[in-house]
């Protein structure tokens, strides 16, 4: 009788959904002790990596007054974020951009979206979501919680002049970890 070697087990756990990521960031933002533990810098953003659900990547981020991300996307990852303290503004594009193979795009006039996200407000988003997040306050820090699945393979950074969006560079995990 021959014995076959055991096959490695394949995980049957489904990846977290956008709704589950949003639920995670909501629960995390409600943890006052965690939010208060984030060191805040008066000039630059600060961040701490967190353990996200189902193998997701999560971050607690501090935003000094007047700081922002610039236009970017999270490539193939879906995500969610919520403001835990202060207020953030999100500018986003309501348009599906090609994943690869372009450097400059002309956007139509109706793609711009703006959201104000005071403490306790957040949102989830799908793959290739292009946005910028800003703390427009002149005197108060903001703190937010973010989660992405799969863990960020890259972040594409863009510049924008009017309706022209240009891919400027691509960051990989080793650039921000």
JSON list of C-alpha atoms in Angstrom, two decimals:
[
{"chain": "A", "resi": 1, "resn": "UNK", "atom": "CA", "xyz": [0.00, 0.00, 0.00]},
{"chain": "A", "resi": 2, "resn": "UNK", "atom": "CA", "xyz": [1.41, 3.41, -0.91]},
{"chain": "A", "resi": 3, "resn": "UNK", "atom": "CA", "xyz": [0.93, 6.46, 1.26]},
{"chain": "A", "resi": 4, "resn": "UNK", "atom": "CA", "xyz": [0.53, 9.86, -0.35]},
{"chain": "A", "resi": 5, "resn": "UNK", "atom": "CA", "xyz": [2.16, 12.81, 1.35]},
{"chain": "A", "resi": 6, "resn": "UNK", "atom": "CA", "xyz": [-0.28, 15.17, 3.01]},
{"chain": "A", "resi": 7, "resn": "UNK", "atom": "CA", "xyz": [-1.13, 18.18, 0.92]},
{"chain": "A", "resi": 8, "resn": "UNK", "atom": "CA", "xyz": [-0.69, 21.57, 2.53]},
{"chain": "A", "resi": 9, "resn": "UNK", "atom": "CA", "xyz": [-3.98, 22.93, 3.77]},
{"chain": "A", "resi": 10, "resn": "UNK", "atom": "CA", "xyz": [-5.40, 25.92, 1.97]},
{"chain": "A", "resi": 11, "resn": "UNK", "atom": "CA", "xyz": [-6.91, 28.58, 4.17]},
{"chain": "A", "resi": 12, "resn": "UNK", "atom": "CA", "xyz": [-10.63, 28.84, 3.70]},
{"chain": "A", "resi": 13, "resn": "UNK", "atom": "CA", "xyz": [-10.84, 32.18, 5.45]},
{"chain": "A", "resi": 14, "resn": "UNK", "atom": "CA", "xyz": [-12.28, 34.79, 3.12]},
{"chain": "A", "resi": 15, "resn": "UNK", "atom": "CA", "xyz": [-10.42, 38.10, 2.82]},
{"chain": "A", "resi": 16, "resn": "UNK", "atom": "CA", "xyz": [-12.00, 40.99, 4.70]},
{"chain": "A", "resi": 17, "resn": "UNK", "atom": "CA", "xyz": [-14.64, 42.97, 2.80]},
{"chain": "A", "resi": 18, "resn": "UNK", "atom": "CA", "xyz": [-14.78, 46.75, 2.59]},
{"chain": "A", "resi": 19, "resn": "UNK", "atom": "CA", "xyz": [-17.58, 46.67, 5.17]},
{"chain": "A", "resi": 20, "resn": "UNK", "atom": "CA", "xyz": [-15.46, 44.58, 7.55]},
{"chain": "A", "resi": 21, "resn": "UNK", "atom": "CA", "xyz": [-12.52, 46.96, 7.12]},
{"chain": "A", "resi": 22, "resn": "UNK", "atom": "CA", "xyz": [-14.82, 49.91, 7.85]},
{"chain": "A", "resi": 23, "resn": "UNK", "atom": "CA", "xyz": [-16.15, 48.15, 10.95]},
{"chain": "A", "resi": 24, "resn": "UNK", "atom": "CA", "xyz": [-12.55, 47.53, 12.11]},
{"chain": "A", "resi": 25, "resn": "UNK", "atom": "CA", "xyz": [-11.48, 51.17, 11.68]},
{"chain": "A", "resi": 26, "resn": "UNK", "atom": "CA", "xyz": [-14.65, 52.33, 13.51]},
{"chain": "A", "resi": 27, "resn": "UNK", "atom": "CA", "xyz": [-13.98, 50.05, 16.48]},
{"chain": "A", "resi": 28, "resn": "UNK", "atom": "CA", "xyz": [-10.30, 51.00, 16.54]},
{"chain": "A", "resi": 29, "resn": "UNK", "atom": "CA", "xyz": [-11.06, 54.74, 16.38]},
{"chain": "A", "resi": 30, "resn": "UNK", "atom": "CA", "xyz": [-13.34, 54.33, 19.42]},
{"chain": "A", "resi": 31, "resn": "UNK", "atom": "CA", "xyz": [-10.37, 53.07, 21.49]},
{"chain": "A", "resi": 32, "resn": "UNK", "atom": "CA", "xyz": [-9.55, 56.34, 23.29]},
{"chain": "A", "resi": 33, "resn": "UNK", "atom": "CA", "xyz": [-6.45, 54.88, 24.96]},
{"chain": "A", "resi": 34, "resn": "UNK", "atom": "CA", "xyz": [-4.98, 53.85, 21.60]},
{"chain": "A", "resi": 35, "resn": "UNK", "atom": "CA", "xyz": [-5.82, 57.19, 19.96]},
{"chain": "A", "resi": 36, "resn": "UNK", "atom": "CA", "xyz": [-4.27, 59.11, 22.87]},
{"chain": "A", "resi": 37, "resn": "UNK", "atom": "CA", "xyz": [-1.10, 56.99, 22.68]},
{"chain": "A", "resi": 38, "resn": "UNK", "atom": "CA", "xyz": [-0.14, 58.20, 19.19]},
{"chain": "A", "resi": 39, "resn": "UNK", "atom": "CA", "xyz": [2.84, 60.57, 19.38]},
{"chain": "A", "resi": 40, "resn": "UNK", "atom": "CA", "xyz": [2.03, 63.76, 17.49]},
{"chain": "A", "resi": 41, "resn": "UNK", "atom": "CA", "xyz": [4.65, 65.82, 15.67]},
{"chain": "A", "resi": 42, "resn": "UNK", "atom": "CA", "xyz": [3.96, 69.54, 15.10]},
{"chain": "A", "resi": 43, "resn": "UNK", "atom": "CA", "xyz": [5.31, 69.42, 11.53]},
{"chain": "A", "resi": 44, "resn": "UNK", "atom": "CA", "xyz": [5.02, 65.97, 9.98]},
{"chain": "A", "resi": 45, "resn": "UNK", "atom": "CA", "xyz": [2.58, 63.10, 9.95]},
{"chain": "A", "resi": 46, "resn": "UNK", "atom": "CA", "xyz": [3.20, 60.29, 12.44]},
{"chain": "A", "resi": 47, "resn": "UNK", "atom": "CA", "xyz": [1.99, 56.72, 12.15]},
{"chain": "A", "resi": 48, "resn": "UNK", "atom": "CA", "xyz": [1.90, 53.38, 13.90]},
{"chain": "A", "resi": 49, "resn": "UNK", "atom": "CA", "xyz": [1.21, 50.12, 12.12]},
{"chain": "A", "resi": 50, "resn": "UNK", "atom": "CA", "xyz": [-1.66, 48.08, 13.60]},
{"chain": "A", "resi": 51, "resn": "UNK", "atom": "CA", "xyz": [-2.79, 44.49, 13.26]},
{"chain": "A", "resi": 52, "resn": "UNK", "atom": "CA", "xyz": [-5.75, 44.54, 10.86]},
{"chain": "A", "resi": 53, "resn": "UNK", "atom": "CA", "xyz": [-8.44, 41.87, 10.42]},
{"chain": "A", "resi": 54, "resn": "UNK", "atom": "CA", "xyz": [-7.89, 38.87, 8.16]},
{"chain": "A", "resi": 55, "resn": "UNK", "atom": "CA", "xyz": [-4.31, 39.72, 7.22]},
{"chain": "A", "resi": 56, "resn": "UNK", "atom": "CA", "xyz": [-5.08, 43.33, 6.31]},
{"chain": "A", "resi": 57, "resn": "UNK", "atom": "CA", "xyz": [-2.67, 46.20, 6.82]},
{"chain": "A", "resi": 58, "resn": "UNK", "atom": "CA", "xyz": [-3.80, 48.92, 9.23]},
{"chain": "A", "resi": 59, "resn": "UNK", "atom": "CA", "xyz": [-2.40, 52.26, 10.35]},
{"chain": "A", "resi": 60, "resn": "UNK", "atom": "CA", "xyz": [-3.05, 54.88, 13.02]},
{"chain": "A", "resi": 61, "resn": "UNK", "atom": "CA", "xyz": [-2.03, 58.25, 11.52]},
{"chain": "A", "resi": 62, "resn": "UNK", "atom": "CA", "xyz": [-1.55, 61.68, 13.08]},
{"chain": "A", "resi": 63, "resn": "UNK", "atom": "CA", "xyz": [-2.02, 64.73, 10.87]},
{"chain": "A", "resi": 64, "resn": "UNK", "atom": "CA", "xyz": [-0.57, 68.09, 11.96]},
{"chain": "A", "resi": 65, "resn": "UNK", "atom": "CA", "xyz": [-2.47, 71.22, 10.88]},
{"chain": "A", "resi": 66, "resn": "UNK", "atom": "CA", "xyz": [-2.13, 71.91, 7.16]},
{"chain": "A", "resi": 67, "resn": "UNK", "atom": "CA", "xyz": [-0.83, 68.47, 6.11]},
{"chain": "A", "resi": 68, "resn": "UNK", "atom": "CA", "xyz": [-2.08, 66.08, 3.45]},
{"chain": "A", "resi": 69, "resn": "UNK", "atom": "CA", "xyz": [-1.22, 63.09, 1.33]},
{"chain": "A", "resi": 70, "resn": "UNK", "atom": "CA", "xyz": [-1.29, 64.50, -2.18]},
{"chain": "A", "resi": 71, "resn": "UNK", "atom": "CA", "xyz": [-3.17, 62.62, -4.90]},
{"chain": "A", "resi": 72, "resn": "UNK", "atom": "CA", "xyz": [-2.58, 58.85, -4.76]},
{"chain": "A", "resi": 73, "resn": "UNK", "atom": "CA", "xyz": [-4.19, 55.42, -5.02]},
{"chain": "A", "resi": 74, "resn": "UNK", "atom": "CA", "xyz": [-3.69, 52.08, -3.29]},
{"chain": "A", "resi": 75, "resn": "UNK", "atom": "CA", "xyz": [-3.39, 49.95, -6.45]},
{"chain": "A", "resi": 76, "resn": "UNK", "atom": "CA", "xyz": [-5.18, 46.60, -6.10]},
{"chain": "A", "resi": 77, "resn": "UNK", "atom": "CA", "xyz": [-6.11, 47.06, -2.43]},
{"chain": "A", "resi": 78, "resn": "UNK", "atom": "CA", "xyz": [-9.55, 47.91, -1.08]},
{"chain": "A", "resi": 79, "resn": "UNK", "atom": "CA", "xyz": [-9.66, 49.98, 2.06]},
{"chain": "A", "resi": 80, "resn": "UNK", "atom": "CA", "xyz": [-11.42, 52.02, 4.68]},
{"chain": "A", "resi": 81, "resn": "UNK", "atom": "CA", "xyz": [-10.54, 54.93, 6.91]},
{"chain": "A", "resi": 82, "resn": "UNK", "atom": "CA", "xyz": [-12.17, 57.00, 9.63]},
{"chain": "A", "resi": 83, "resn": "UNK", "atom": "CA", "xyz": [-11.33, 60.18, 11.45]},
{"chain": "A", "resi": 84, "resn": "UNK", "atom": "CA", "xyz": [-10.79, 59.45, 15.14]},
{"chain": "A", "resi": 85, "resn": "UNK", "atom": "CA", "xyz": [-10.04, 63.05, 16.24]},
{"chain": "A", "resi": 86, "resn": "UNK", "atom": "CA", "xyz": [-10.22, 66.43, 14.51]},
{"chain": "A", "resi": 87, "resn": "UNK", "atom": "CA", "xyz": [-11.51, 66.66, 10.94]},
{"chain": "A", "resi": 88, "resn": "UNK", "atom": "CA", "xyz": [-10.16, 65.49, 7.60]},
{"chain": "A", "resi": 89, "resn": "UNK", "atom": "CA", "xyz": [-11.22, 66.37, 4.07]},
{"chain": "A", "resi": 90, "resn": "UNK", "atom": "CA", "xyz": [-11.09, 63.86, 1.24]},
{"chain": "A", "resi": 91, "resn": "UNK", "atom": "CA", "xyz": [-11.00, 64.94, -2.40]},
{"chain": "A", "resi": 92, "resn": "UNK", "atom": "CA", "xyz": [-11.56, 61.98, -4.72]},
{"chain": "A", "resi": 93, "resn": "UNK", "atom": "CA", "xyz": [-12.23, 61.11, -8.33]},
{"chain": "A", "resi": 94, "resn": "UNK", "atom": "CA", "xyz": [-15.46, 59.36, -9.28]},
{"chain": "A", "resi": 95, "resn": "UNK", "atom": "CA", "xyz": [-13.79, 57.68, -12.24]},
{"chain": "A", "resi": 96, "resn": "UNK", "atom": "CA", "xyz": [-12.17, 54.31, -12.86]},
{"chain": "A", "resi": 97, "resn": "UNK", "atom": "CA", "xyz": [-8.61, 54.90, -14.03]},
{"chain": "A", "resi": 98, "resn": "UNK", "atom": "CA", "xyz": [-6.66, 52.38, -16.07]},
{"chain": "A", "resi": 99, "resn": "UNK", "atom": "CA", "xyz": [-4.48, 50.22, -13.79]},
{"chain": "A", "resi": 100, "resn": "UNK", "atom": "CA", "xyz": [-1.31, 50.54, -15.86]},
{"chain": "A", "resi": 101, "resn": "UNK", "atom": "CA", "xyz": [0.11, 51.82, -19.13]},
{"chain": "A", "resi": 102, "resn": "UNK", "atom": "CA", "xyz": [-0.50, 55.56, -18.81]},
{"chain": "A", "resi": 103, "resn": "UNK", "atom": "CA", "xyz": [1.36, 58.63, -17.58]},
{"chain": "A", "resi": 104, "resn": "UNK", "atom": "CA", "xyz": [-1.12, 61.48, -18.25]},
{"chain": "A", "resi": 105, "resn": "UNK", "atom": "CA", "xyz": [-4.93, 61.53, -18.31]},
{"chain": "A", "resi": 106, "resn": "UNK", "atom": "CA", "xyz": [-7.40, 64.29, -19.01]},
{"chain": "A", "resi": 107, "resn": "UNK", "atom": "CA", "xyz": [-10.27, 64.07, -16.54]},
{"chain": "A", "resi": 108, "resn": "UNK", "atom": "CA", "xyz": [-13.83, 64.99, -17.37]},
{"chain": "A", "resi": 109, "resn": "UNK", "atom": "CA", "xyz": [-15.41, 67.93, -15.54]},
{"chain": "A", "resi": 110, "resn": "UNK", "atom": "CA", "xyz": [-17.81, 65.84, -13.44]},
{"chain": "A", "resi": 111, "resn": "UNK", "atom": "CA", "xyz": [-15.40, 63.48, -11.62]},
{"chain": "A", "resi": 112, "resn": "UNK", "atom": "CA", "xyz": [-14.51, 65.53, -8.53]},
{"chain": "A", "resi": 113, "resn": "UNK", "atom": "CA", "xyz": [-15.97, 64.56, -5.16]},
{"chain": "A", "resi": 114, "resn": "UNK", "atom": "CA", "xyz": [-15.37, 66.17, -1.76]},
{"chain": "A", "resi": 115, "resn": "UNK", "atom": "CA", "xyz": [-16.14, 64.76, 1.68]},
{"chain": "A", "resi": 116, "resn": "UNK", "atom": "CA", "xyz": [-15.72, 66.35, 5.09]},
{"chain": "A", "resi": 117, "resn": "UNK", "atom": "CA", "xyz": [-14.94, 63.71, 7.68]},
{"chain": "A", "resi": 118, "resn": "UNK", "atom": "CA", "xyz": [-15.23, 64.98, 11.28]},
{"chain": "A", "resi": 119, "resn": "UNK", "atom": "CA", "xyz": [-14.40, 62.64, 14.17]},
{"chain": "A", "resi": 120, "resn": "UNK", "atom": "CA", "xyz": [-16.43, 59.44, 13.90]},
{"chain": "A", "resi": 121, "resn": "UNK", "atom": "CA", "xyz": [-16.99, 59.69, 10.14]},
{"chain": "A", "resi": 122, "resn": "UNK", "atom": "CA", "xyz": [-15.26, 57.50, 7.58]},
{"chain": "A", "resi": 123, "resn": "UNK", "atom": "CA", "xyz": [-15.67, 55.54, 4.40]},
{"chain": "A", "resi": 124, "resn": "UNK", "atom": "CA", "xyz": [-14.58, 52.49, 2.51]},
{"chain": "A", "resi": 125, "resn": "UNK", "atom": "CA", "xyz": [-13.32, 52.37, -1.07]},
{"chain": "A", "resi": 126, "resn": "UNK", "atom": "CA", "xyz": [-12.52, 49.91, -3.85]},
{"chain": "A", "resi": 127, "resn": "UNK", "atom": "CA", "xyz": [-9.46, 49.15, -5.91]},
{"chain": "A", "resi": 128, "resn": "UNK", "atom": "CA", "xyz": [-7.78, 52.00, -7.80]},
{"chain": "A", "resi": 129, "resn": "UNK", "atom": "CA", "xyz": [-9.55, 54.69, -5.72]},
{"chain": "A", "resi": 130, "resn": "UNK", "atom": "CA", "xyz": [-7.73, 57.96, -6.41]},
{"chain": "A", "resi": 131, "resn": "UNK", "atom": "CA", "xyz": [-7.90, 60.55, -3.64]},
{"chain": "A", "resi": 132, "resn": "UNK", "atom": "CA", "xyz": [-6.08, 62.99, -1.43]},
{"chain": "A", "resi": 133, "resn": "UNK", "atom": "CA", "xyz": [-6.67, 63.40, 2.30]},
{"chain": "A", "resi": 134, "resn": "UNK", "atom": "CA", "xyz": [-6.08, 66.73, 4.04]},
{"chain": "A", "resi": 135, "resn": "UNK", "atom": "CA", "xyz": [-6.12, 68.26, 7.50]},
{"chain": "A", "resi": 136, "resn": "UNK", "atom": "CA", "xyz": [-7.15, 71.81, 6.60]},
{"chain": "A", "resi": 137, "resn": "UNK", "atom": "CA", "xyz": [-7.19, 73.01, 10.20]},
{"chain": "A", "resi": 138, "resn": "UNK", "atom": "CA", "xyz": [-4.75, 75.79, 11.00]},
{"chain": "A", "resi": 139, "resn": "UNK", "atom": "CA", "xyz": [-4.40, 74.85, 14.66]},
{"chain": "A", "resi": 140, "resn": "UNK", "atom": "CA", "xyz": [-5.57, 71.29, 15.44]},
{"chain": "A", "resi": 141, "resn": "UNK", "atom": "CA", "xyz": [-4.16, 67.84, 14.77]},
{"chain": "A", "resi": 142, "resn": "UNK", "atom": "CA", "xyz": [-6.38, 65.15, 13.29]},
{"chain": "A", "resi": 143, "resn": "UNK", "atom": "CA", "xyz": [-5.98, 61.42, 13.89]},
{"chain": "A", "resi": 144, "resn": "UNK", "atom": "CA", "xyz": [-7.31, 58.66, 11.64]},
{"chain": "A", "resi": 145, "resn": "UNK", "atom": "CA", "xyz": [-7.36, 54.88, 11.34]},
{"chain": "A", "resi": 146, "resn": "UNK", "atom": "CA", "xyz": [-6.84, 53.17, 7.94]},
{"chain": "A", "resi": 147, "resn": "UNK", "atom": "CA", "xyz": [-7.03, 49.52, 6.82]},
{"chain": "A", "resi": 148, "resn": "UNK", "atom": "CA", "xyz": [-6.20, 47.93, 3.44]},
{"chain": "A", "resi": 149, "resn": "UNK", "atom": "CA", "xyz": [-6.52, 44.47, 1.95]},
{"chain": "A", "resi": 150, "resn": "UNK", "atom": "CA", "xyz": [-4.47, 43.01, 0.53]},
{"chain": "A", "resi": 151, "resn": "UNK", "atom": "CA", "xyz": [-1.60, 44.77, 2.33]},
{"chain": "A", "resi": 152, "resn": "UNK", "atom": "CA", "xyz": [-0.47, 47.63, 0.12]},
{"chain": "A", "resi": 153, "resn": "UNK", "atom": "CA", "xyz": [1.65, 46.34, -2.77]},
{"chain": "A", "resi": 154, "resn": "UNK", "atom": "CA", "xyz": [2.30, 49.90, -3.90]},
{"chain": "A", "resi": 155, "resn": "UNK", "atom": "CA", "xyz": [1.02, 53.46, -3.78]},
{"chain": "A", "resi": 156, "resn": "UNK", "atom": "CA", "xyz": [0.92, 55.43, -7.00]},
{"chain": "A", "resi": 157, "resn": "UNK", "atom": "CA", "xyz": [1.48, 59.18, -6.53]},
{"chain": "A", "resi": 158, "resn": "UNK", "atom": "CA", "xyz": [-0.05, 61.73, -8.90]},
{"chain": "A", "resi": 159, "resn": "UNK", "atom": "CA", "xyz": [0.17, 65.44, -9.60]},
{"chain": "A", "resi": 160, "resn": "UNK", "atom": "CA", "xyz": [-2.86, 67.34, -10.76]},
{"chain": "A", "resi": 161, "resn": "UNK", "atom": "CA", "xyz": [-3.17, 70.58, -12.68]},
{"chain": "A", "resi": 162, "resn": "UNK", "atom": "CA", "xyz": [-6.78, 71.43, -13.51]},
{"chain": "A", "resi": 163, "resn": "UNK", "atom": "CA", "xyz": [-8.22, 68.38, -15.25]},
{"chain": "A", "resi": 164, "resn": "UNK", "atom": "CA", "xyz": [-4.82, 66.84, -16.05]},
{"chain": "A", "resi": 165, "resn": "UNK", "atom": "CA", "xyz": [-3.70, 63.98, -13.80]},
{"chain": "A", "resi": 166, "resn": "UNK", "atom": "CA", "xyz": [-0.09, 62.77, -14.13]},
{"chain": "A", "resi": 167, "resn": "UNK", "atom": "CA", "xyz": [1.46, 59.65, -12.65]},
{"chain": "A", "resi": 168, "resn": "UNK", "atom": "CA", "xyz": [4.61, 60.92, -10.91]},
{"chain": "A", "resi": 169, "resn": "UNK", "atom": "CA", "xyz": [6.07, 57.88, -9.15]},
{"chain": "A", "resi": 170, "resn": "UNK", "atom": "CA", "xyz": [5.30, 54.56, -7.52]},
{"chain": "A", "resi": 171, "resn": "UNK", "atom": "CA", "xyz": [6.15, 53.79, -3.89]},
{"chain": "A", "resi": 172, "resn": "UNK", "atom": "CA", "xyz": [6.66, 50.27, -2.61]},
{"chain": "A", "resi": 173, "resn": "UNK", "atom": "CA", "xyz": [6.24, 49.03, 1.00]},
{"chain": "A", "resi": 174, "resn": "UNK", "atom": "CA", "xyz": [9.93, 49.46, 1.78]},
{"chain": "A", "resi": 175, "resn": "UNK", "atom": "CA", "xyz": [9.47, 53.22, 1.12]},
{"chain": "A", "resi": 176, "resn": "UNK", "atom": "CA", "xyz": [7.04, 53.72, 4.04]},
{"chain": "A", "resi": 177, "resn": "UNK", "atom": "CA", "xyz": [7.63, 50.91, 6.55]}
]
